[in-house]
Amino acid sequence: MADPKPKTSPKAIKFLFGGLAGLSAGLLRQATYTTTRLGIYTILFEKMTGADGRPPSFILKALIGMTAGATGAFVGTPAEVALIRMTADGRLPADQRRGYTNVFNALARITREEGVVTLWRGCVPTMTRAVVVNAAQLASYSQSKQALLDSGYFGDDILCHFCASMISGLVTTAASMPVDIVKTRIQNMRMIDGKPEYRNGLEVLVRVVRSEGFFSLWKGFTPYYARLGPHTVLTFIFLEQMNRLYKSHVLDR
């Protein structure tokens, strides 16, 4: 007698498809936030480059990165709000789930049911983090690339872009981890006797350093860098190649 066909349990189905929750929102967030910040940074960088081809100073690169990051975060916040809600939906009780079918359904329903301003809820802390991350990531990449080219050992090729982006990932990890700790603890803080656990981000940093030590701000540095390093490498390598194709096939025609 043939073995009965194995049945897929509801838990297995939930596990398989639960990981896809918010995929459309994640893609839209990258399409809005990443393209905006990289586009603005590239345009401003070229505007600030001297007529003799001399690149802007590191301070100016950081300011350009801050501007690009803040603008990108503002543009990408609606998709991030949808992403957070869609990924959290599966953990809510059945009667409290919103049941968004995709990111566009989420954006439309949030606007209709809660008002368009809700799409930018949490915009300020998101922009604050983006300012720090992009000042570190974009400026350190440009500065590292410039230093590698000036050394005479590298040409403006993929190897140079790879090395510069790995350095950038290292700098970005070191700069962003304390900010992420503050952001995470504020988002997860409890109310104690009717008052919030922390008054502001500075208090979070002070209390973490006092109770856990200064270097606890970088706890988990290696896995964080293992995630951010490849992401930074791919981002800048694709950006450089697309810029090169754009210049050769569009601007030079």
PDB file of C-alpha atoms in Angstrom:
ATOM      1  CA  MET A   1       0.000   0.000   0.000  1.00  0.00           C
ATOM      2  CA  ALA A   2       1.407   3.374  -0.975  1.00  0.00           C
ATOM      3  CA  ASP A   3       2.281   5.765   1.780  1.00  0.00           C
ATOM      4  CA  PRO A   4      -0.264   8.509   2.204  1.00  0.00           C
ATOM      5  CA  LYS A   5       0.756  11.847   0.686  1.00  0.00           C
ATOM      6  CA  PRO A   6       2.359  13.961   3.405  1.00  0.00           C
ATOM      7  CA  LYS A   7       0.390  17.023   4.385  1.00  0.00           C
ATOM      8  CA  THR A   8       1.938  20.418   4.885  1.00  0.00           C
ATOM      9  CA  SER A   9       1.060  21.729   8.297  1.00  0.00           C
ATOM     10  CA  PRO A  10      -0.408  25.239   8.731  1.00  0.00           C
ATOM     11  CA  LYS A  11       2.635  26.146  10.843  1.00  0.00           C
ATOM     12  CA  ALA A  12       4.992  25.221   8.007  1.00  0.00           C
ATOM     13  CA  ILE A  13       2.980  27.300   5.536  1.00  0.00           C
ATOM     14  CA  LYS A  14       2.989  30.235   7.955  1.00  0.00           C
ATOM     15  CA  PHE A  15       6.762  29.891   8.368  1.00  0.00           C
ATOM     16  CA  LEU A  16       7.376  29.764   4.606  1.00  0.00           C
ATOM     17  CA  PHE A  17       5.173  32.699   3.687  1.00  0.00           C
ATOM     18  CA  GLY A  18       5.706  34.703   6.863  1.00  0.00           C
ATOM     19  CA  GLY A  19       9.199  35.533   5.671  1.00  0.00           C
ATOM     20  CA  LEU A  20       7.700  37.109   2.532  1.00  0.00           C
ATOM     21  CA  ALA A  21       5.493  39.455   4.515  1.00  0.00           C
ATOM     22  CA  GLY A  22       6.444  42.997   3.709  1.00  0.00           C
ATOM     23  CA  LEU A  23       8.558  42.043   0.679  1.00  0.00           C
ATOM     24  CA  SER A  24       6.802  44.555  -1.566  1.00  0.00           C
ATOM     25  CA  ALA A  25       7.210  47.242   1.114  1.00  0.00           C
ATOM     26  CA  GLY A  26      10.894  46.402   1.513  1.00  0.00           C
ATOM     27  CA  LEU A  27      11.437  46.692  -2.232  1.00  0.00           C
ATOM     28  CA  LEU A  28       9.569  50.012  -2.385  1.00  0.00           C
ATOM     29  CA  ARG A  29      11.584  51.349   0.544  1.00  0.00           C
ATOM     30  CA  GLN A  30      14.841  50.539  -1.232  1.00  0.00           C
ATOM     31  CA  ALA A  31      13.495  52.005  -4.478  1.00  0.00           C
ATOM     32  CA  THR A  32      12.599  55.278  -2.747  1.00  0.00           C
ATOM     33  CA  TYR A  33      15.158  55.707   0.052  1.00  0.00           C
ATOM     34  CA  THR A  34      18.271  54.294  -1.627  1.00  0.00           C
ATOM     35  CA  THR A  35      17.785  55.804  -5.055  1.00  0.00           C
ATOM     36  CA  THR A  36      16.978  59.224  -3.558  1.00  0.00           C
ATOM     37  CA  ARG A  37      19.989  59.356  -1.248  1.00  0.00           C
ATOM     38  CA  LEU A  38      22.467  58.054  -3.826  1.00  0.00           C
ATOM     39  CA  GLY A  39      21.059  60.280  -6.565  1.00  0.00           C
ATOM     40  CA  ILE A  40      21.202  63.428  -4.446  1.00  0.00           C
ATOM     41  CA  TYR A  41      24.689  62.602  -3.174  1.00  0.00           C
ATOM     42  CA  THR A  42      26.013  62.032  -6.704  1.00  0.00           C
ATOM     43  CA  ILE A  43      24.490  65.272  -8.029  1.00  0.00           C
ATOM     44  CA  LEU A  44      25.698  67.417  -5.096  1.00  0.00           C
ATOM     45  CA  PHE A  45      29.141  65.778  -5.180  1.00  0.00           C
ATOM     46  CA  GLU A  46      29.532  66.701  -8.843  1.00  0.00           C
ATOM     47  CA  LYS A  47      28.267  70.254  -8.181  1.00  0.00           C
ATOM     48  CA  MET A  48      30.801  70.717  -5.379  1.00  0.00           C
ATOM     49  CA  THR A  49      33.719  69.331  -7.391  1.00  0.00           C
ATOM     50  CA  GLY A  50      36.079  72.093  -8.514  1.00  0.00           C
ATOM     51  CA  ALA A  51      36.475  73.137 -12.146  1.00  0.00           C
ATOM     52  CA  ASP A  52      39.933  71.536 -12.070  1.00  0.00           C
ATOM     53  CA  GLY A  53      38.405  68.206 -10.993  1.00  0.00           C
ATOM     54  CA  ARG A  54      39.431  68.595  -7.352  1.00  0.00           C
ATOM     55  CA  PRO A  55      36.921  66.737  -5.136  1.00  0.00           C
ATOM     56  CA  PRO A  56      35.258  68.427  -2.142  1.00  0.00           C
ATOM     57  CA  SER A  57      36.818  68.186   1.326  1.00  0.00           C
ATOM     58  CA  PHE A  58      35.860  65.408   3.730  1.00  0.00           C
ATOM     59  CA  ILE A  59      33.741  67.809   5.828  1.00  0.00           C
ATOM     60  CA  LEU A  60      31.829  68.877   2.739  1.00  0.00           C
ATOM     61  CA  LYS A  61      31.387  65.231   1.706  1.00  0.00           C
ATOM     62  CA  ALA A  62      29.909  64.495   5.143  1.00  0.00           C
ATOM     63  CA  LEU A  63      27.507  67.448   4.850  1.00  0.00           C
ATOM     64  CA  ILE A  64      26.435  66.265   1.399  1.00  0.00           C
ATOM     65  CA  GLY A  65      25.907  62.775   2.834  1.00  0.00           C
ATOM     66  CA  MET A  66      23.786  64.192   5.668  1.00  0.00           C
ATOM     67  CA  THR A  67      21.616  66.116   3.209  1.00  0.00           C
ATOM     68  CA  ALA A  68      21.191  63.080   0.964  1.00  0.00           C
ATOM     69  CA  GLY A  69      20.417  60.790   3.908  1.00  0.00           C
ATOM     70  CA  ALA A  70      17.817  63.102   5.455  1.00  0.00           C
ATOM     71  CA  THR A  71      16.054  63.626   2.119  1.00  0.00           C
ATOM     72  CA  GLY A  72      16.116  59.925   1.277  1.00  0.00           C
ATOM     73  CA  ALA A  73      14.747  58.997   4.705  1.00  0.00           C
ATOM     74  CA  PHE A  74      11.896  61.498   4.348  1.00  0.00           C
ATOM     75  CA  VAL A  75      10.965  60.099   0.928  1.00  0.00           C
ATOM     76  CA  GLY A  76      11.264  56.493   2.144  1.00  0.00           C
ATOM     77  CA  THR A  77       9.355  56.825   5.442  1.00  0.00           C
ATOM     78  CA  PRO A  78       5.894  55.872   4.046  1.00  0.00           C
ATOM     79  CA  ALA A  79       7.285  52.614   2.671  1.00  0.00           C
ATOM     80  CA  GLU A  80       9.057  51.971   5.985  1.00  0.00           C
ATOM     81  CA  VAL A  81       5.838  52.526   7.947  1.00  0.00           C
ATOM     82  CA  ALA A  82       4.111  50.001   5.673  1.00  0.00           C
ATOM     83  CA  LEU A  83       7.050  47.596   6.033  1.00  0.00           C
ATOM     84  CA  ILE A  84       6.986  47.713   9.839  1.00  0.00           C
ATOM     85  CA  ARG A  85       3.237  47.138   9.957  1.00  0.00           C
ATOM     86  CA  MET A  86       3.224  44.321   7.403  1.00  0.00           C
ATOM     87  CA  THR A  87       6.061  42.400   9.070  1.00  0.00           C
ATOM     88  CA  ALA A  88       4.489  42.818  12.525  1.00  0.00           C
ATOM     89  CA  ASP A  89       1.020  41.779  11.351  1.00  0.00           C
ATOM     90  CA  GLY A  90       1.685  38.044  11.719  1.00  0.00           C
ATOM     91  CA  ARG A  91       2.566  38.445  15.418  1.00  0.00           C
ATOM     92  CA  LEU A  92      -0.703  40.175  16.271  1.00  0.00           C
ATOM     93  CA  PRO A  93      -3.879  38.379  17.436  1.00  0.00           C
ATOM     94  CA  ALA A  94      -6.167  37.473  14.539  1.00  0.00           C
ATOM     95  CA  ASP A  95      -8.729  40.165  15.421  1.00  0.00           C
ATOM     96  CA  GLN A  96      -6.071  42.901  15.444  1.00  0.00           C
ATOM     97  CA  ARG A  97      -4.357  42.123  12.136  1.00  0.00           C
ATOM     98  CA  ARG A  98      -4.624  44.746   9.425  1.00  0.00           C
ATOM     99  CA  GLY A  99      -4.347  42.262   6.559  1.00  0.00           C
ATOM    100  CA  TYR A 100      -2.613  44.461   4.026  1.00  0.00           C
ATOM    101  CA  THR A 101      -2.263  42.584   0.733  1.00  0.00           C
ATOM    102  CA  ASN A 102       0.713  44.585  -0.568  1.00  0.00           C
ATOM    103  CA  VAL A 103       2.520  47.855   0.002  1.00  0.00           C
ATOM    104  CA  PHE A 104       0.201  49.897  -2.229  1.00  0.00           C
ATOM    105  CA  ASN A 105      -2.847  48.514  -0.429  1.00  0.00           C
ATOM    106  CA  ALA A 106      -1.164  49.413   2.879  1.00  0.00           C
ATOM    107  CA  LEU A 107      -0.382  52.983   1.784  1.00  0.00           C
ATOM    108  CA  ALA A 108      -3.907  53.521   0.432  1.00  0.00           C
ATOM    109  CA  ARG A 109      -5.598  52.164   3.565  1.00  0.00           C
ATOM    110  CA  ILE A 110      -3.340  54.073   5.957  1.00  0.00           C
ATOM    111  CA  THR A 111      -4.127  57.294   4.074  1.00  0.00           C
ATOM    112  CA  ARG A 112      -7.863  56.567   3.981  1.00  0.00           C
ATOM    113  CA  GLU A 113      -8.256  55.269   7.544  1.00  0.00           C
ATOM    114  CA  GLU A 114      -5.692  57.313   9.515  1.00  0.00           C
ATOM    115  CA  GLY A 115      -4.793  60.306   7.361  1.00  0.00           C
ATOM    116  CA  VAL A 116      -1.875  61.025   5.066  1.00  0.00           C
ATOM    117  CA  VAL A 117       0.275  62.415   7.907  1.00  0.00           C
ATOM    118  CA  THR A 118       0.415  58.927   9.449  1.00  0.00           C
ATOM    119  CA  LEU A 119       2.611  57.834   6.536  1.00  0.00           C
ATOM    120  CA  TRP A 120       5.397  59.972   8.029  1.00  0.00           C
ATOM    121  CA  ARG A 121       5.006  58.785  11.634  1.00  0.00           C
ATOM    122  CA  GLY A 122       8.462  58.329  13.168  1.00  0.00           C
ATOM    123  CA  CYS A 123      10.009  60.424  10.415  1.00  0.00           C
ATOM    124  CA  VAL A 124      12.307  62.438  12.720  1.00  0.00           C
ATOM    125  CA  PRO A 125      14.203  59.508  14.352  1.00  0.00           C
ATOM    126  CA  THR A 126      14.403  57.798  10.956  1.00  0.00           C
ATOM    127  CA  MET A 127      15.924  60.930   9.406  1.00  0.00           C
ATOM    128  CA  THR A 128      18.291  61.353  12.361  1.00  0.00           C
ATOM    129  CA  ARG A 129      19.658  57.840  11.903  1.00  0.00           C
ATOM    130  CA  ALA A 130      19.925  58.350   8.145  1.00  0.00           C
ATOM    131  CA  VAL A 131      21.942  61.547   8.658  1.00  0.00           C
ATOM    132  CA  VAL A 132      24.525  59.695  10.763  1.00  0.00           C
ATOM    133  CA  VAL A 133      24.649  56.577   8.571  1.00  0.00           C
ATOM    134  CA  ASN A 134      24.920  58.425   5.276  1.00  0.00           C
ATOM    135  CA  ALA A 135      27.451  60.959   6.535  1.00  0.00           C
ATOM    136  CA  ALA A 136      29.622  58.001   7.524  1.00  0.00           C
ATOM    137  CA  GLN A 137      28.911  55.712   4.574  1.00  0.00           C
ATOM    138  CA  LEU A 138      28.922  58.081   1.620  1.00  0.00           C
ATOM    139  CA  ALA A 139      31.703  60.389   2.808  1.00  0.00           C
ATOM    140  CA  SER A 140      33.973  57.535   3.922  1.00  0.00           C
ATOM    141  CA  TYR A 141      33.492  55.761   0.590  1.00  0.00           C
ATOM    142  CA  SER A 142      34.381  58.838  -1.439  1.00  0.00           C
ATOM    143  CA  GLN A 143      37.359  59.610   0.805  1.00  0.00           C
ATOM    144  CA  SER A 144      38.614  55.998   0.759  1.00  0.00           C
ATOM    145  CA  LYS A 145      38.279  55.796  -3.019  1.00  0.00           C
ATOM    146  CA  GLN A 146      40.168  59.058  -3.421  1.00  0.00           C
ATOM    147  CA  ALA A 147      42.958  57.864  -1.105  1.00  0.00           C
ATOM    148  CA  LEU A 148      43.276  54.548  -2.963  1.00  0.00           C
ATOM    149  CA  LEU A 149      43.479  56.302  -6.337  1.00  0.00           C
ATOM    150  CA  ASP A 150      46.043  58.808  -5.010  1.00  0.00           C
ATOM    151  CA  SER A 151      48.216  55.947  -3.734  1.00  0.00           C
ATOM    152  CA  GLY A 152      49.013  54.948  -7.319  1.00  0.00           C
ATOM    153  CA  TYR A 153      48.349  51.266  -6.628  1.00  0.00           C
ATOM    154  CA  PHE A 154      44.720  51.328  -7.784  1.00  0.00           C
ATOM    155  CA  GLY A 155      42.870  52.364 -10.898  1.00  0.00           C
ATOM    156  CA  ASP A 156      39.242  53.479 -11.031  1.00  0.00           C
ATOM    157  CA  ASP A 157      37.964  49.917 -11.360  1.00  0.00           C
ATOM    158  CA  ILE A 158      35.948  47.302  -9.469  1.00  0.00           C
ATOM    159  CA  LEU A 159      38.878  46.342  -7.213  1.00  0.00           C
ATOM    160  CA  CYS A 160      39.204  49.941  -6.049  1.00  0.00           C
ATOM    161  CA  HIS A 161      35.439  50.217  -5.544  1.00  0.00           C
ATOM    162  CA  PHE A 162      35.408  46.935  -3.583  1.00  0.00           C
ATOM    163  CA  CYS A 163      38.208  48.007  -1.221  1.00  0.00           C
ATOM    164  CA  ALA A 164      36.760  51.491  -0.706  1.00  0.00           C
ATOM    165  CA  SER A 165      33.294  50.099   0.027  1.00  0.00           C
ATOM    166  CA  MET A 166      34.656  47.574   2.555  1.00  0.00           C
ATOM    167  CA  ILE A 167      36.366  50.442   4.385  1.00  0.00           C
ATOM    168  CA  SER A 168      33.138  52.419   4.168  1.00  0.00           C
ATOM    169  CA  GLY A 169      31.177  49.498   5.638  1.00  0.00           C
ATOM    170  CA  LEU A 170      33.592  49.340   8.569  1.00  0.00           C
ATOM    171  CA  VAL A 171      33.274  53.076   9.277  1.00  0.00           C
ATOM    172  CA  THR A 172      29.483  52.969   8.873  1.00  0.00           C
ATOM    173  CA  THR A 173      29.169  50.043  11.291  1.00  0.00           C
ATOM    174  CA  ALA A 174      31.197  51.868  13.941  1.00  0.00           C
ATOM    175  CA  ALA A 175      29.186  55.073  13.500  1.00  0.00           C
ATOM    176  CA  SER A 176      25.699  53.592  13.260  1.00  0.00           C
ATOM    177  CA  MET A 177      25.678  50.973  16.020  1.00  0.00           C
ATOM    178  CA  PRO A 178      25.300  53.458  18.937  1.00  0.00           C
ATOM    179  CA  VAL A 179      22.509  55.207  17.004  1.00  0.00           C
ATOM    180  CA  ASP A 180      20.760  51.889  16.385  1.00  0.00           C
ATOM    181  CA  ILE A 181      20.967  51.013  20.081  1.00  0.00           C
ATOM    182  CA  VAL A 182      19.303  54.323  20.956  1.00  0.00           C
ATOM    183  CA  LYS A 183      16.633  53.871  18.276  1.00  0.00           C
ATOM    184  CA  THR A 184      15.857  50.280  19.308  1.00  0.00           C
ATOM    185  CA  ARG A 185      15.670  50.985  23.036  1.00  0.00           C
ATOM    186  CA  ILE A 186      13.433  54.015  22.572  1.00  0.00           C
ATOM    187  CA  GLN A 187      11.108  52.042  20.298  1.00  0.00           C
ATOM    188  CA  ASN A 188      10.914  49.194  22.835  1.00  0.00           C
ATOM    189  CA  MET A 189      10.891  51.248  26.057  1.00  0.00           C
ATOM    190  CA  ARG A 190       8.322  50.620  28.745  1.00  0.00           C
ATOM    191  CA  MET A 191       6.117  53.046  30.645  1.00  0.00           C
ATOM    192  CA  ILE A 192       7.061  53.123  34.340  1.00  0.00           C
ATOM    193  CA  ASP A 193       4.522  54.768  36.673  1.00  0.00           C
ATOM    194  CA  GLY A 194       3.006  56.506  33.682  1.00  0.00           C
ATOM    195  CA  LYS A 195       6.327  57.913  32.474  1.00  0.00           C
ATOM    196  CA  PRO A 196       8.542  56.725  29.614  1.00  0.00           C
ATOM    197  CA  GLU A 197      11.618  54.716  30.557  1.00  0.00           C
ATOM    198  CA  TYR A 198      13.929  57.167  28.743  1.00  0.00           C
ATOM    199  CA  ARG A 199      13.507  60.917  28.230  1.00  0.00           C
ATOM    200  CA  ASN A 200      15.681  61.161  25.123  1.00  0.00           C
ATOM    201  CA  GLY A 201      18.456  59.470  23.163  1.00  0.00           C
ATOM    202  CA  LEU A 202      21.229  61.035  25.224  1.00  0.00           C
ATOM    203  CA  GLU A 203      19.866  59.464  28.390  1.00  0.00           C
ATOM    204  CA  VAL A 204      19.850  56.070  26.665  1.00  0.00           C
ATOM    205  CA  LEU A 205      23.546  56.422  25.798  1.00  0.00           C
ATOM    206  CA  VAL A 206      24.498  57.579  29.290  1.00  0.00           C
ATOM    207  CA  ARG A 207      22.626  54.766  31.010  1.00  0.00           C
ATOM    208  CA  VAL A 208      23.949  52.094  28.640  1.00  0.00           C
ATOM    209  CA  VAL A 209      27.552  53.245  29.129  1.00  0.00           C
ATOM    210  CA  ARG A 210      27.095  53.493  32.906  1.00  0.00           C
ATOM    211  CA  SER A 211      25.473  50.085  33.361  1.00  0.00           C
ATOM    212  CA  GLU A 212      27.042  48.025  30.556  1.00  0.00           C
ATOM    213  CA  GLY A 213      30.310  49.782  29.761  1.00  0.00           C
ATOM    214  CA  PHE A 214      31.459  52.051  26.921  1.00  0.00           C
ATOM    215  CA  PHE A 215      32.232  49.258  24.464  1.00  0.00           C
ATOM    216  CA  SER A 216      28.760  47.753  24.884  1.00  0.00           C
ATOM    217  CA  LEU A 217      27.689  50.365  22.330  1.00  0.00           C
ATOM    218  CA  TRP A 218      29.429  48.157  19.758  1.00  0.00           C
ATOM    219  CA  LYS A 219      28.280  44.771  21.064  1.00  0.00           C
ATOM    220  CA  GLY A 220      27.692  42.465  18.104  1.00  0.00           C
ATOM    221  CA  PHE A 221      30.041  44.442  15.857  1.00  0.00           C
ATOM    222  CA  THR A 222      31.183  41.433  13.792  1.00  0.00           C
ATOM    223  CA  PRO A 223      27.742  40.117  12.716  1.00  0.00           C
ATOM    224  CA  TYR A 224      26.582  43.683  12.094  1.00  0.00           C
ATOM    225  CA  TYR A 225      29.566  44.293   9.818  1.00  0.00           C
ATOM    226  CA  ALA A 226      29.055  40.904   8.157  1.00  0.00           C
ATOM    227  CA  ARG A 227      25.603  42.129   7.135  1.00  0.00           C
ATOM    228  CA  LEU A 228      26.468  45.735   6.292  1.00  0.00           C
ATOM    229  CA  GLY A 229      29.783  45.056   4.517  1.00  0.00           C
ATOM    230  CA  PRO A 230      28.376  43.051   1.558  1.00  0.00           C
ATOM    231  CA  HIS A 231      25.405  45.431   1.323  1.00  0.00           C
ATOM    232  CA  THR A 232      27.748  48.417   1.049  1.00  0.00           C
ATOM    233  CA  VAL A 233      29.999  46.652  -1.475  1.00  0.00           C
ATOM    234  CA  LEU A 234      27.112  45.753  -3.783  1.00  0.00           C
ATOM    235  CA  THR A 235      25.537  49.199  -3.442  1.00  0.00           C
ATOM    236  CA  PHE A 236      28.641  51.105  -4.493  1.00  0.00           C
ATOM    237  CA  ILE A 237      29.809  48.671  -7.171  1.00  0.00           C
ATOM    238  CA  PHE A 238      26.420  48.826  -8.884  1.00  0.00           C
ATOM    239  CA  LEU A 239      26.321  52.608  -8.429  1.00  0.00           C
ATOM    240  CA  GLU A 240      29.745  53.061 -10.012  1.00  0.00           C
ATOM    241  CA  GLN A 241      28.880  50.817 -12.946  1.00  0.00           C
ATOM    242  CA  MET A 242      25.575  52.560 -13.582  1.00  0.00           C
ATOM    243  CA  ASN A 243      27.252  55.975 -13.378  1.00  0.00           C
ATOM    244  CA  ARG A 244      29.864  54.804 -15.870  1.00  0.00           C
ATOM    245  CA  LEU A 245      27.221  53.483 -18.286  1.00  0.00           C
ATOM    246  CA  TYR A 246      25.204  56.688 -17.956  1.00  0.00           C
ATOM    247  CA  LYS A 247      28.210  58.870 -18.713  1.00  0.00           C
ATOM    248  CA  SER A 248      29.389  56.760 -21.664  1.00  0.00           C
ATOM    249  CA  HIS A 249      25.977  56.134 -23.279  1.00  0.00           C
ATOM    250  CA  VAL A 250      24.106  59.333 -22.423  1.00  0.00           C
ATOM    251  CA  LEU A 251      26.357  62.253 -21.527  1.00  0.00           C
ATOM    252  CA  ASP A 252      29.130  61.502 -24.029  1.00  0.00           C
ATOM    253  CA  ARG A 253      26.796  61.117 -27.030  1.00  0.00           C
TER     254      ARG A 253
END
